[in-house]
C-alpha cells in the first residue's frame, strides 16, 4: 500500500512537471512574439523619437521565465542602488538579442532536460552527443558547459554581437565527412584513458542526425579530418641533401612536398576524469576553473550534474604521414613527435630556442618511417610559451637578455615572473594517442621527460627516444637545451655539472643589436 502511495505521488509530480514544461513553452512562445513586436515597433519608430520606445514600453517589467533569467541590463546585487543602468531603447533594437539573459541554470529546474550522456560508453547511442549550444532550441537540452571552438568562441560571440552572423544559422555539413575512417578503438570506451576530448567528436552530425532533425537541437563536431599537401622550405633542402628521398606517395617531389592526413581536435573535458588525472577533487577543479577565469562559466558551480566542459583554450592538430590505419597496427612501426606551439620559432624562425629545428627534424623522421612501411605522426598542441603565453614569454626574454642569459638561470627567470617554470601539464596529452589507437611508440622524437612520463604512465610503451642532433641546434638556443638536459631532458651525451652550466651563455642585447 505504501508503495502504491509513493507511485501516486511520483505520478502526480511528473504530471505537474509536464504541465509546467508545457506552460513554460507556451510562455516562451508568447515572449518571443512580444519581442518581435517590440523590435518591429522600434524599427518603425518616427525620426522625431529617434527610435526610442514609449514610456510604457520602457517601463514595462518582463516576468522572468525562470529564476535565472534577468532583464537587460543586469546589475549585480552589490551594484544595486549605487549606480543606475545606462539608458537603453530596447535590447532587441540595439543588439538583436532577447531582453532576457540566462545567467545560469540548475539541476531539475523546470524545463531543463539534458540529452542523456554516459561518458565512456562503447556504443555511441548510449554515450550520447556532447550538447553545448545555448541557442533557443537547445539550451534546455545541454549536457555540457562552455562553448564550441575553444579560444575562438570569443570571436563567435563578437560575430553575433556585431550582427555579422545570423544567430539562427545552422551549419550545412554536406560533404564535410571525415576524409578517412578512424576507430572506434577499445580505448574510446575507457573513461580513464580519454578525458580531454570527445572520441565521437568527428561523427556528430551523421551519428546523431535523427536527434538533430527530430528534436531540433544544435549539435556540432569537435573533430575534423582532412587531407592536404605540406610544403616547408627546409624540406626542399632535405631532398637536396639526401635526407629525404621522393617516392611519389609520401614525399611527392624534389621540392619536398609531402602528402599528409590532418586531424583538428577541440578540447572536451570530462571533469571527473580530468580531476582524477591531476589527483584533485572534482569540486576543487570546478571552483578553480570558475573563479580564476573571472567567473566565466557559473554552471561549473551550479550544474554539478553536468560532467562535460568545453574549455576556452586552444586545441591540437595531428599530422599523419603514411596510411593512418597503420597507427593502430602493432605490427607496424610508428615514429612520433609531440610538439608544443612556439610561434616565434615555428613560424618566424627565432633562433633563441630549438622548437622549429626539432619540428622539422620530427617531420623528416616521420616521413622516413612512413616510407619504410610504418607511420609517422606529428601532434601540434596550442600551448604557446609552455602554456604561459607570449606576453609572459617575452617578459622572460627581456629578463634573460638584460642579465647574463646563463643556462644556470634559465628556469629561474621564468619562475620569477610566472611562479612556475611550465604550465603545459602533459597529463592530458596522451588522450589523443589513445584516440588514434596507438598502443606503442617505436621512436619518440622528443627529449622531454614530462612528455615521456605522461605517455608511459598511460600504458603506452616507448621503445626508443631520439634526441635532436647537435648540428640542428642554433647557437643562441644552447642556453635553453643545456638547461633542459640538466633538468632531466633525455640525452645520450654529456649532462653538465652546475659549474659547467654557468658557463653556457646566450647573446645579450648588445650582441643582438649589432
PDB file of C-alpha atoms in Angstrom, residues 195-362:
ATOM      1  CA  UNK A 195      39.104  12.563 -20.607  1.00  0.00           C
ATOM      2  CA  UNK A 196      40.199  15.627 -22.620  1.00  0.00           C
ATOM      3  CA  UNK A 197      38.467  15.117 -25.998  1.00  0.00           C
ATOM      4  CA  UNK A 198      35.259  13.620 -27.376  1.00  0.00           C
ATOM      5  CA  UNK A 199      36.011  10.227 -29.004  1.00  0.00           C
ATOM      6  CA  UNK A 200      32.897  10.597 -31.166  1.00  0.00           C
ATOM      7  CA  UNK A 201      33.501  14.254 -31.980  1.00  0.00           C
ATOM      8  CA  UNK A 202      34.250  13.651 -35.680  1.00  0.00           C
ATOM      9  CA  UNK A 203      30.942  11.910 -36.498  1.00  0.00           C
ATOM     10  CA  UNK A 204      28.443  14.050 -34.580  1.00  0.00           C
ATOM     11  CA  UNK A 205      26.274  15.394 -37.468  1.00  0.00           C
ATOM     12  CA  UNK A 206      25.901  11.945 -39.005  1.00  0.00           C
ATOM     13  CA  UNK A 207      25.780   9.691 -35.946  1.00  0.00           C
ATOM     14  CA  UNK A 208      23.043  11.782 -34.323  1.00  0.00           C
ATOM     15  CA  UNK A 209      21.263  13.136 -37.406  1.00  0.00           C
ATOM     16  CA  UNK A 210      17.892  11.912 -36.117  1.00  0.00           C
ATOM     17  CA  UNK A 211      18.378  13.811 -32.864  1.00  0.00           C
ATOM     18  CA  UNK A 212      19.164  16.999 -34.784  1.00  0.00           C
ATOM     19  CA  UNK A 213      16.188  16.610 -37.110  1.00  0.00           C
ATOM     20  CA  UNK A 214      13.556  15.294 -34.736  1.00  0.00           C
ATOM     21  CA  UNK A 215      14.442  17.180 -31.560  1.00  0.00           C
ATOM     22  CA  UNK A 216      15.690  20.372 -33.242  1.00  0.00           C
ATOM     23  CA  UNK A 217      18.914  20.568 -31.278  1.00  0.00           C
ATOM     24  CA  UNK A 218      22.143  22.173 -32.461  1.00  0.00           C
ATOM     25  CA  UNK A 219      24.908  19.542 -32.476  1.00  0.00           C
ATOM     26  CA  UNK A 220      28.366  20.242 -33.902  1.00  0.00           C
ATOM     27  CA  UNK A 221      31.631  18.314 -34.382  1.00  0.00           C
ATOM     28  CA  UNK A 222      34.665  18.878 -32.176  1.00  0.00           C
ATOM     29  CA  UNK A 223      36.982  16.941 -34.516  1.00  0.00           C
ATOM     30  CA  UNK A 224      37.522  17.223 -38.277  1.00  0.00           C
ATOM     31  CA  UNK A 225      39.682  15.074 -40.554  1.00  0.00           C
ATOM     32  CA  UNK A 226      41.021  16.127 -43.957  1.00  0.00           C
ATOM     33  CA  UNK A 227      43.859  15.513 -46.425  1.00  0.00           C
ATOM     34  CA  UNK A 228      46.372  18.023 -47.748  1.00  0.00           C
ATOM     35  CA  UNK A 229      49.866  18.669 -49.074  1.00  0.00           C
ATOM     36  CA  UNK A 230      52.593  20.197 -46.898  1.00  0.00           C
ATOM     37  CA  UNK A 231      55.427  22.332 -48.229  1.00  0.00           C
ATOM     38  CA  UNK A 232      58.145  23.785 -45.998  1.00  0.00           C
ATOM     39  CA  UNK A 233      61.320  25.488 -47.194  1.00  0.00           C
ATOM     40  CA  UNK A 234      63.604  23.219 -45.176  1.00  0.00           C
ATOM     41  CA  UNK A 235      62.152  20.087 -46.784  1.00  0.00           C
ATOM     42  CA  UNK A 236      63.442  21.060 -50.218  1.00  0.00           C
ATOM     43  CA  UNK A 237      66.910  21.233 -48.677  1.00  0.00           C
ATOM     44  CA  UNK A 238      66.219  17.855 -47.046  1.00  0.00           C
ATOM     45  CA  UNK A 239      65.722  16.360 -50.517  1.00  0.00           C
ATOM     46  CA  UNK A 240      68.781  18.118 -51.963  1.00  0.00           C
ATOM     47  CA  UNK A 241      70.961  16.846 -49.142  1.00  0.00           C
ATOM     48  CA  UNK A 242      69.604  13.309 -49.496  1.00  0.00           C
ATOM     49  CA  UNK A 243      67.976  13.107 -46.066  1.00  0.00           C
ATOM     50  CA  UNK A 244      64.595  12.713 -47.789  1.00  0.00           C
ATOM     51  CA  UNK A 245      64.046  10.751 -50.996  1.00  0.00           C
ATOM     52  CA  UNK A 246      60.915  11.444 -53.088  1.00  0.00           C
ATOM     53  CA  UNK A 247      58.737   8.354 -53.524  1.00  0.00           C
ATOM     54  CA  UNK A 248      55.669   9.938 -55.126  1.00  0.00           C
ATOM     55  CA  UNK A 249      53.443   8.812 -52.233  1.00  0.00           C
ATOM     56  CA  UNK A 250      54.625  10.423 -49.019  1.00  0.00           C
ATOM     57  CA  UNK A 251      57.391  12.714 -50.269  1.00  0.00           C
ATOM     58  CA  UNK A 252      55.859  13.718 -53.577  1.00  0.00           C
ATOM     59  CA  UNK A 253      58.619  15.510 -55.471  1.00  0.00           C
ATOM     60  CA  UNK A 254      62.048  17.156 -55.457  1.00  0.00           C
ATOM     61  CA  UNK A 255      60.594  20.251 -53.768  1.00  0.00           C
ATOM     62  CA  UNK A 256      59.993  18.144 -50.665  1.00  0.00           C
ATOM     63  CA  UNK A 257      56.225  18.439 -50.890  1.00  0.00           C
ATOM     64  CA  UNK A 258      54.518  15.953 -48.564  1.00  0.00           C
ATOM     65  CA  UNK A 259      51.149  14.185 -48.558  1.00  0.00           C
ATOM     66  CA  UNK A 260      49.526  14.372 -45.130  1.00  0.00           C
ATOM     67  CA  UNK A 261      46.302  13.481 -43.328  1.00  0.00           C
ATOM     68  CA  UNK A 262      45.296  16.117 -40.776  1.00  0.00           C
ATOM     69  CA  UNK A 263      43.095  15.857 -37.674  1.00  0.00           C
ATOM     70  CA  UNK A 264      41.910  19.021 -35.897  1.00  0.00           C
ATOM     71  CA  UNK A 265      40.698  18.483 -32.333  1.00  0.00           C
ATOM     72  CA  UNK A 266      38.919  20.853 -29.954  1.00  0.00           C
ATOM     73  CA  UNK A 267      39.232  20.163 -26.213  1.00  0.00           C
ATOM     74  CA  UNK A 268      36.290  18.470 -24.473  1.00  0.00           C
ATOM     75  CA  UNK A 269      36.922  17.727 -20.802  1.00  0.00           C
ATOM     76  CA  UNK A 270      35.205  15.021 -18.785  1.00  0.00           C
ATOM     77  CA  UNK A 271      35.621  16.805 -15.453  1.00  0.00           C
ATOM     78  CA  UNK A 272      35.683  13.757 -13.117  1.00  0.00           C
ATOM     79  CA  UNK A 273      38.374  12.175 -15.311  1.00  0.00           C
ATOM     80  CA  UNK A 274      40.428  15.376 -15.567  1.00  0.00           C
ATOM     81  CA  UNK A 275      40.279  15.805 -11.787  1.00  0.00           C
ATOM     82  CA  UNK A 276      41.374  12.212 -11.252  1.00  0.00           C
ATOM     83  CA  UNK A 277      44.234  12.583 -13.751  1.00  0.00           C
ATOM     84  CA  UNK A 278      45.578  15.515 -11.719  1.00  0.00           C
ATOM     85  CA  UNK A 279      44.862  13.875  -8.379  1.00  0.00           C
ATOM     86  CA  UNK A 280      42.490  16.619  -7.203  1.00  0.00           C
ATOM     87  CA  UNK A 281      38.862  16.828  -6.099  1.00  0.00           C
ATOM     88  CA  UNK A 282      36.327  17.493  -8.867  1.00  0.00           C
ATOM     89  CA  UNK A 283      34.736  20.235  -6.774  1.00  0.00           C
ATOM     90  CA  UNK A 284      38.106  21.957  -6.333  1.00  0.00           C
ATOM     91  CA  UNK A 285      38.703  21.749 -10.083  1.00  0.00           C
ATOM     92  CA  UNK A 286      35.290  23.244 -10.873  1.00  0.00           C
ATOM     93  CA  UNK A 287      35.740  26.075  -8.372  1.00  0.00           C
ATOM     94  CA  UNK A 288      39.211  26.948  -9.641  1.00  0.00           C
ATOM     95  CA  UNK A 289      38.053  26.931 -13.273  1.00  0.00           C
ATOM     96  CA  UNK A 290      35.138  29.202 -12.337  1.00  0.00           C
ATOM     97  CA  UNK A 291      36.919  31.644 -10.061  1.00  0.00           C
ATOM     98  CA  UNK A 292      40.175  32.016 -11.964  1.00  0.00           C
ATOM     99  CA  UNK A 293      38.545  32.677 -15.317  1.00  0.00           C
ATOM    100  CA  UNK A 294      36.683  35.644 -13.858  1.00  0.00           C
ATOM    101  CA  UNK A 295      33.502  33.664 -13.225  1.00  0.00           C
ATOM    102  CA  UNK A 296      33.160  32.916 -16.909  1.00  0.00           C
ATOM    103  CA  UNK A 297      31.096  29.726 -16.528  1.00  0.00           C
ATOM    104  CA  UNK A 298      28.779  29.804 -13.453  1.00  0.00           C
ATOM    105  CA  UNK A 299      27.376  26.385 -14.343  1.00  0.00           C
ATOM    106  CA  UNK A 300      30.674  24.848 -13.281  1.00  0.00           C
ATOM    107  CA  UNK A 301      29.302  25.577  -9.810  1.00  0.00           C
ATOM    108  CA  UNK A 302      25.543  25.344 -10.272  1.00  0.00           C
ATOM    109  CA  UNK A 303      25.334  22.315 -12.558  1.00  0.00           C
ATOM    110  CA  UNK A 304      27.137  19.535 -10.743  1.00  0.00           C
ATOM    111  CA  UNK A 305      25.025  17.097 -12.764  1.00  0.00           C
ATOM    112  CA  UNK A 306      26.787  18.178 -15.987  1.00  0.00           C
ATOM    113  CA  UNK A 307      30.172  16.497 -16.164  1.00  0.00           C
ATOM    114  CA  UNK A 308      31.472  17.732 -19.545  1.00  0.00           C
ATOM    115  CA  UNK A 309      33.199  21.089 -20.136  1.00  0.00           C
ATOM    116  CA  UNK A 310      34.422  22.661 -23.374  1.00  0.00           C
ATOM    117  CA  UNK A 311      37.177  24.990 -22.113  1.00  0.00           C
ATOM    118  CA  UNK A 312      38.166  28.231 -23.901  1.00  0.00           C
ATOM    119  CA  UNK A 313      41.676  27.020 -24.745  1.00  0.00           C
ATOM    120  CA  UNK A 314      43.497  26.013 -27.902  1.00  0.00           C
ATOM    121  CA  UNK A 315      43.189  22.507 -29.290  1.00  0.00           C
ATOM    122  CA  UNK A 316      45.607  20.375 -31.271  1.00  0.00           C
ATOM    123  CA  UNK A 317      46.330  19.211 -34.809  1.00  0.00           C
ATOM    124  CA  UNK A 318      47.591  15.761 -35.812  1.00  0.00           C
ATOM    125  CA  UNK A 319      49.697  15.374 -38.977  1.00  0.00           C
ATOM    126  CA  UNK A 320      49.901  11.770 -40.169  1.00  0.00           C
ATOM    127  CA  UNK A 321      52.373  10.626 -42.821  1.00  0.00           C
ATOM    128  CA  UNK A 322      51.592   7.295 -44.456  1.00  0.00           C
ATOM    129  CA  UNK A 323      48.470   5.183 -44.056  1.00  0.00           C
ATOM    130  CA  UNK A 324      46.544   6.327 -40.930  1.00  0.00           C
ATOM    131  CA  UNK A 325      45.357   2.729 -40.447  1.00  0.00           C
ATOM    132  CA  UNK A 326      48.942   1.762 -39.582  1.00  0.00           C
ATOM    133  CA  UNK A 327      48.836   3.831 -36.379  1.00  0.00           C
ATOM    134  CA  UNK A 328      46.736   1.207 -34.605  1.00  0.00           C
ATOM    135  CA  UNK A 329      48.527  -1.803 -36.150  1.00  0.00           C
ATOM    136  CA  UNK A 330      51.033  -3.131 -33.590  1.00  0.00           C
ATOM    137  CA  UNK A 331      52.967  -4.889 -36.367  1.00  0.00           C
ATOM    138  CA  UNK A 332      53.773  -1.523 -37.999  1.00  0.00           C
ATOM    139  CA  UNK A 333      56.467   0.814 -36.706  1.00  0.00           C
ATOM    140  CA  UNK A 334      55.473   4.266 -35.540  1.00  0.00           C
ATOM    141  CA  UNK A 335      57.540   7.444 -35.125  1.00  0.00           C
ATOM    142  CA  UNK A 336      56.018  10.254 -33.046  1.00  0.00           C
ATOM    143  CA  UNK A 337      56.791  13.910 -32.439  1.00  0.00           C
ATOM    144  CA  UNK A 338      54.731  15.694 -29.750  1.00  0.00           C
ATOM    145  CA  UNK A 339      55.275  19.420 -30.340  1.00  0.00           C
ATOM    146  CA  UNK A 340      54.017  22.321 -28.241  1.00  0.00           C
ATOM    147  CA  UNK A 341      53.374  25.602 -30.031  1.00  0.00           C
ATOM    148  CA  UNK A 342      56.151  28.178 -30.347  1.00  0.00           C
ATOM    149  CA  UNK A 343      55.042  30.915 -32.725  1.00  0.00           C
ATOM    150  CA  UNK A 344      58.323  32.816 -32.652  1.00  0.00           C
ATOM    151  CA  UNK A 345      60.371  29.827 -33.758  1.00  0.00           C
ATOM    152  CA  UNK A 346      57.856  27.610 -35.586  1.00  0.00           C
ATOM    153  CA  UNK A 347      56.553  30.416 -37.819  1.00  0.00           C
ATOM    154  CA  UNK A 348      59.057  33.269 -37.703  1.00  0.00           C
ATOM    155  CA  UNK A 349      62.315  31.367 -37.257  1.00  0.00           C
ATOM    156  CA  UNK A 350      63.610  32.828 -33.995  1.00  0.00           C
ATOM    157  CA  UNK A 351      66.858  31.109 -33.054  1.00  0.00           C
ATOM    158  CA  UNK A 352      66.541  31.525 -29.274  1.00  0.00           C
ATOM    159  CA  UNK A 353      65.100  28.008 -28.953  1.00  0.00           C
ATOM    160  CA  UNK A 354      65.156  24.629 -30.726  1.00  0.00           C
ATOM    161  CA  UNK A 355      61.454  24.456 -31.491  1.00  0.00           C
ATOM    162  CA  UNK A 356      61.371  24.807 -35.284  1.00  0.00           C
ATOM    163  CA  UNK A 357      64.528  22.713 -35.803  1.00  0.00           C
ATOM    164  CA  UNK A 358      63.011  19.889 -33.739  1.00  0.00           C
ATOM    165  CA  UNK A 359      59.692  20.250 -35.579  1.00  0.00           C
ATOM    166  CA  UNK A 360      61.398  19.931 -38.996  1.00  0.00           C
ATOM    167  CA  UNK A 361      63.557  17.053 -37.751  1.00  0.00           C
ATOM    168  CA  UNK A 362      60.450  15.341 -36.397  1.00  0.00           C
TER     169      UNK A 362
END
